[in-house]
C-alpha atoms as one frame of an Amber mdcrd trajectory, in Angstrom:
protein
 -10.879  29.271  30.408  -9.853  26.153  28.536  -6.226  25.150  29.041  -4.729
  23.423  25.993  -1.730  21.252  26.776   1.323  21.895  24.607   3.989  19.205
  24.283   7.523  19.737  22.974   8.837  16.436  21.582  12.634  16.177  21.608
  13.546  13.273  19.328  17.134  12.061  19.502  19.756  10.917  21.962  20.270
  12.976  25.090  23.413  15.107  25.024  24.968  15.438  28.514  26.059  19.008
  27.747  22.700  20.555  26.956  20.507  18.303  29.070  21.996  19.808  32.235
  20.521  23.166  31.225  17.068  21.602  31.275  17.309  20.230  34.810  15.795
  23.418  36.230  13.026  23.173  33.635  12.212  19.601  34.558  11.942  20.155
  38.312   9.056  21.773  40.165  10.221  25.313  39.373   9.855  24.818  35.587
  12.183  27.739  34.862  14.741  27.797  32.037  17.920  29.629  33.021  20.008
  30.833  30.084  23.747  31.559  30.033  22.917  35.255  30.267  21.118  34.513
  33.576  17.807  35.262  31.919  15.050  33.157  33.461  12.156  31.967  31.297
   9.271  30.280  33.135   7.237  27.579  31.424   3.461  27.779  31.514   1.528
  25.065  33.399   0.225  23.686  30.101   3.664  22.937  28.634   5.214  19.463
  28.730   8.525  17.977  27.574   8.713  14.556  25.961  12.115  12.986  25.253
  11.990  10.155  22.705  15.373   8.423  22.904  16.822   5.043  22.000  18.844
   4.740  25.214  19.808   6.558  28.436  23.572   6.137  28.170  24.296   9.862
  28.374  21.543  10.777  30.825  22.711  11.734  34.307  20.927  10.582  37.489
  19.753  14.172  37.985  17.985  14.086  34.611  16.452  10.645  35.079  15.154
  11.471  38.559  13.311  14.535  37.276  11.216  12.715  34.668   9.143   9.619
  34.301  10.797   6.881  32.260   8.707   4.617  30.056  10.619   1.758  28.439
   9.007   0.141  25.417  10.674  -2.919  23.973  10.271  -3.139  20.217   9.885
  -6.917  20.310   7.183  -6.770  22.999   4.956  -4.246  21.243   5.898  -4.855
  17.626   4.369  -3.229  14.567   1.005  -4.991  14.538  -0.847  -2.437  16.730
   0.166   0.326  14.330  -0.889  -1.792  11.342  -4.278  -2.531  12.910  -4.848
   1.133  13.718  -3.868   2.159  10.189  -6.067  -0.379   8.401  -9.063   0.202
  10.657  -8.579   3.975  10.357  -8.971   4.306  14.127  -7.883   7.952  14.147
 -10.262   8.898  11.320 -13.551   7.451  12.545 -15.115  10.864  13.111 -13.387
  12.679  10.249 -14.819  13.312   6.812 -12.464  12.397   3.996 -11.460  15.330
   1.799 -10.077  14.048  -1.502  -8.572  17.484  -2.224  -6.464  17.360   0.939
  -3.138  15.611   0.157  -2.631  14.810   3.843  -6.018  13.122   4.297  -6.071
   9.361   4.690  -8.421   7.713   2.178 -11.014   5.317   3.604 -10.302   1.590
   3.352 -13.297  -0.623   2.624 -13.596  -4.388   3.011 -11.741  -5.378  -0.180
  -8.442  -3.533   0.412  -8.702  -4.281   4.138  -8.669  -8.032   3.537  -5.896
  -7.714   0.944  -3.655  -5.599   3.172  -4.108  -7.899   6.197  -3.105 -10.869
   4.068  -0.169  -9.011   2.531   1.250  -7.973   5.902   1.096 -11.591   7.009
   2.595 -13.141   3.873   5.103 -10.516   2.707   6.301  -9.180   6.078   5.475
 -11.465   8.988   5.858 -14.727   7.106   8.919 -13.693   5.089  12.028 -14.548
   7.109  14.349 -13.472   4.284  13.314  -9.837   4.341  15.338  -8.923   7.435
  18.666 -10.485   6.456  19.927  -7.659   4.230  22.409  -4.894   5.016  21.084
  -1.334   5.377  23.042   1.847   4.931  21.601   3.293   8.150  19.991   1.796
  11.279  16.390   0.744  10.655  13.668  -0.864  12.750  10.620  -2.828  11.677
   8.059  -0.277  12.888   9.727   2.448  10.805   9.511   0.364   7.648   5.889
  -0.579   8.340   5.041   3.112   8.781   6.707   3.789   5.426   4.541   1.110
   3.807   1.419   2.755   5.205   2.524   6.230   4.080   3.179   5.105   0.502
  -0.092   3.167   0.391  -2.007   6.242   1.567  -0.447   8.270  -1.246  -1.301
   5.595  -3.829  -4.883   5.252  -2.556  -5.253   9.028  -2.668  -4.163   9.058
  -6.303  -5.817   5.899  -7.645  -8.683   5.294  -5.197 -11.507   6.326  -7.533
 -10.058   4.381 -10.469  -9.740   1.218  -8.400 -13.387   1.282  -7.381 -14.404
   1.044 -11.033 -12.536  -2.243 -11.487 -13.899  -5.733 -10.991 -13.437  -7.201
  -7.530 -10.689  -9.604  -8.625  -8.858  -6.828 -10.461  -9.158  -4.640  -7.370
  -7.510  -7.317  -5.236  -4.651  -7.646  -7.717  -4.135  -3.872  -7.852  -4.209
  -3.478  -4.060  -1.658  -6.270  -3.666   0.526  -4.683  -6.348   0.396  -1.398
  -4.426   1.487  -3.227  -1.286   4.321  -4.962  -3.139   5.505  -1.577  -4.449
   5.269   0.109  -1.031   6.990  -2.705   0.864   9.661  -2.961  -1.804  10.767
   0.625  -1.168  10.178   0.473   2.599  12.466  -2.512   3.108  14.692  -2.196
   0.045  15.115   1.550  -0.306  17.809   1.737   2.380  19.855  -1.253   1.213
  23.613  -0.834   1.244  26.422  -0.279   3.666  27.966  -3.697   3.065  30.957
  -4.755   1.017  28.995  -4.893  -2.230  25.856  -2.736  -2.497  25.060  -3.975
  -5.991  25.069  -7.561  -4.758  22.661  -6.596  -1.954  20.230  -5.043  -4.427
  20.404  -8.074  -6.694  19.843 -10.444  -3.765  16.844  -8.404  -2.611  15.518
  -8.325  -6.166  15.704 -12.126  -6.393  13.955 -12.554  -3.048  11.232  -9.990
  -3.780  10.480 -11.360  -7.236  10.062 -14.823  -5.721   7.772 -13.471  -2.996
   5.551 -11.591  -5.492   3.669 -14.611  -6.810   0.297 -12.948  -7.458   1.546
  -9.795  -9.175   4.675 -10.968 -10.951   7.299  -8.558 -12.212   8.235  -8.590
 -15.910  10.938 -11.047 -16.849  14.388  -9.714 -17.622  17.522  -8.366 -16.029
  15.886  -5.234 -14.603  15.517  -4.845 -10.855  12.097  -4.740  -9.207  12.887
  -1.130  -8.214  12.777  -0.196 -11.903   8.974  -0.610 -12.062   5.788   0.934
 -10.714   2.266  -0.462 -11.020  -0.386   1.206 -13.181  -3.878  -0.016 -12.170
  -5.460   1.393 -15.335  -3.310  -0.954 -17.414  -3.096  -3.687 -14.755   0.625
  -4.134 -15.302   4.059  -3.051 -14.145   5.490  -0.074 -16.047   9.200   0.679
 -16.332  10.174   4.076 -14.951  11.996   4.818 -18.206   8.621   5.500 -19.813
   8.091   8.409 -17.402  11.345  10.155 -18.334  10.686  13.266 -20.401  12.969
  14.297 -23.211  15.409  16.954 -22.109  14.829  20.311 -23.784  17.668  22.781
 -23.150  16.673  26.281 -22.134  17.969  29.376 -23.899  19.642  30.815 -20.821
  20.342  28.650 -17.823  23.136  28.376 -15.276  25.229  25.321 -16.047  25.273
  24.146 -12.409  21.465  24.021 -12.398  21.115  21.847 -15.490  19.627  18.473
 -14.629  18.944  15.763 -17.178  16.461  13.344 -15.664  16.944   9.594 -15.712
  14.494   6.938 -14.579  16.370   6.880 -11.256  15.759  10.575 -10.551  12.135
  10.267 -11.698  11.332   7.439  -9.298  13.150   9.135  -6.415  11.323  12.386
  -7.093   8.014  10.503  -7.053   8.806   8.965  -3.661   9.952  12.322  -2.315
   6.773  14.029  -3.472   4.602  11.289  -1.945   6.114  11.905   1.463   6.449
  15.684   1.375   2.913  16.309   0.173   1.579  14.128   2.977   3.935  15.786
   5.485   5.796  12.558   6.156   9.543  12.543   6.923  11.912  11.039   4.391
  15.714  10.859   4.272  17.912  10.392   1.211  21.351   8.937   1.880  24.254
   8.980  -0.544  28.021   8.819  -0.526  30.174  11.948  -0.530  29.619  14.040
  -3.637  26.182  12.595  -4.360  24.250  15.384  -6.039  20.999  13.681  -7.016
  19.109  14.088  -3.674  20.187  17.736  -3.428  18.990  18.463  -6.954  15.654
  16.753  -6.343  14.985  18.824  -3.232  16.073  21.996  -5.038  13.715  21.306
  -7.924  10.802  20.662  -5.609  11.418  24.076  -4.056  12.502  26.109  -7.071
  10.082  24.897  -9.703   6.840  25.057  -7.789   6.157  21.365  -7.285   5.283
  21.782  -3.616   6.771  24.880  -1.996   7.108  28.544  -2.772  10.787  29.366
  -2.275  10.110  32.959  -1.234   7.805  32.094   1.637   8.412  28.347   2.129
   4.698  27.864   2.591   2.761  25.090   0.970   0.954  26.266  -2.117  -2.834
  25.979  -2.127
């Protein structure tokens, strides 16, 4: 009989109140004792993995019952993940299914060379990119993973169109995709300082200066206001994607939503991540309704989920 190992990953800081209840699970007995004195044994195939940022709240009893592996972010860095993503190490023996939104499109020699160069010039060689305030704690590996997730979504959507372009046009389009993905990965969480608008403008100035190959249109608009269309080989303002609001005959007033270019671009980013089963978090000040409305629309209006069953539609 084949024994398949099952791992429960507990992501987040250890709470000293509930971790004590797991001490009996983590020792040799592997039995969970509930408050009602009910005892639930774990099967030999089950494992627990705690992924934490620190051990401040872990007791000696907890630490002594598990193996501790400390990984310093500066020692490992994000390059191993980047190499694995570009080389498609996890997909060597998998056949790409273009109808599967979670599948990772293959990367041939042209985008591979472009992406390697972009990671070096835009991320590794750009000392200005890490000096901005963020509204929540962020780490480099998280932002690099976001770049890769957005690029996978863009390659899934535009991959066939890009292959029909000339080699030089392909390189420009791939770099534009990287600029777009990195822009949102590093700039999407800006804020939390004394002047959020000033942070966005400072990032916009820096990112426009860094994008020397695929330059943004001149003007007072921010770089976040554009997306790249490889069929037209140019940046397009999100305002062109906003559909004219047509009021319904009977609708609840609280559910009326008039889209702006801001909600359209956020909805696009949300859909990129959700369809590919990638986590994403929207952060806003108290009373911010836009993220809630976007999630509600994705559920209610059939973009991704069926509200009745919360199962992904085929």
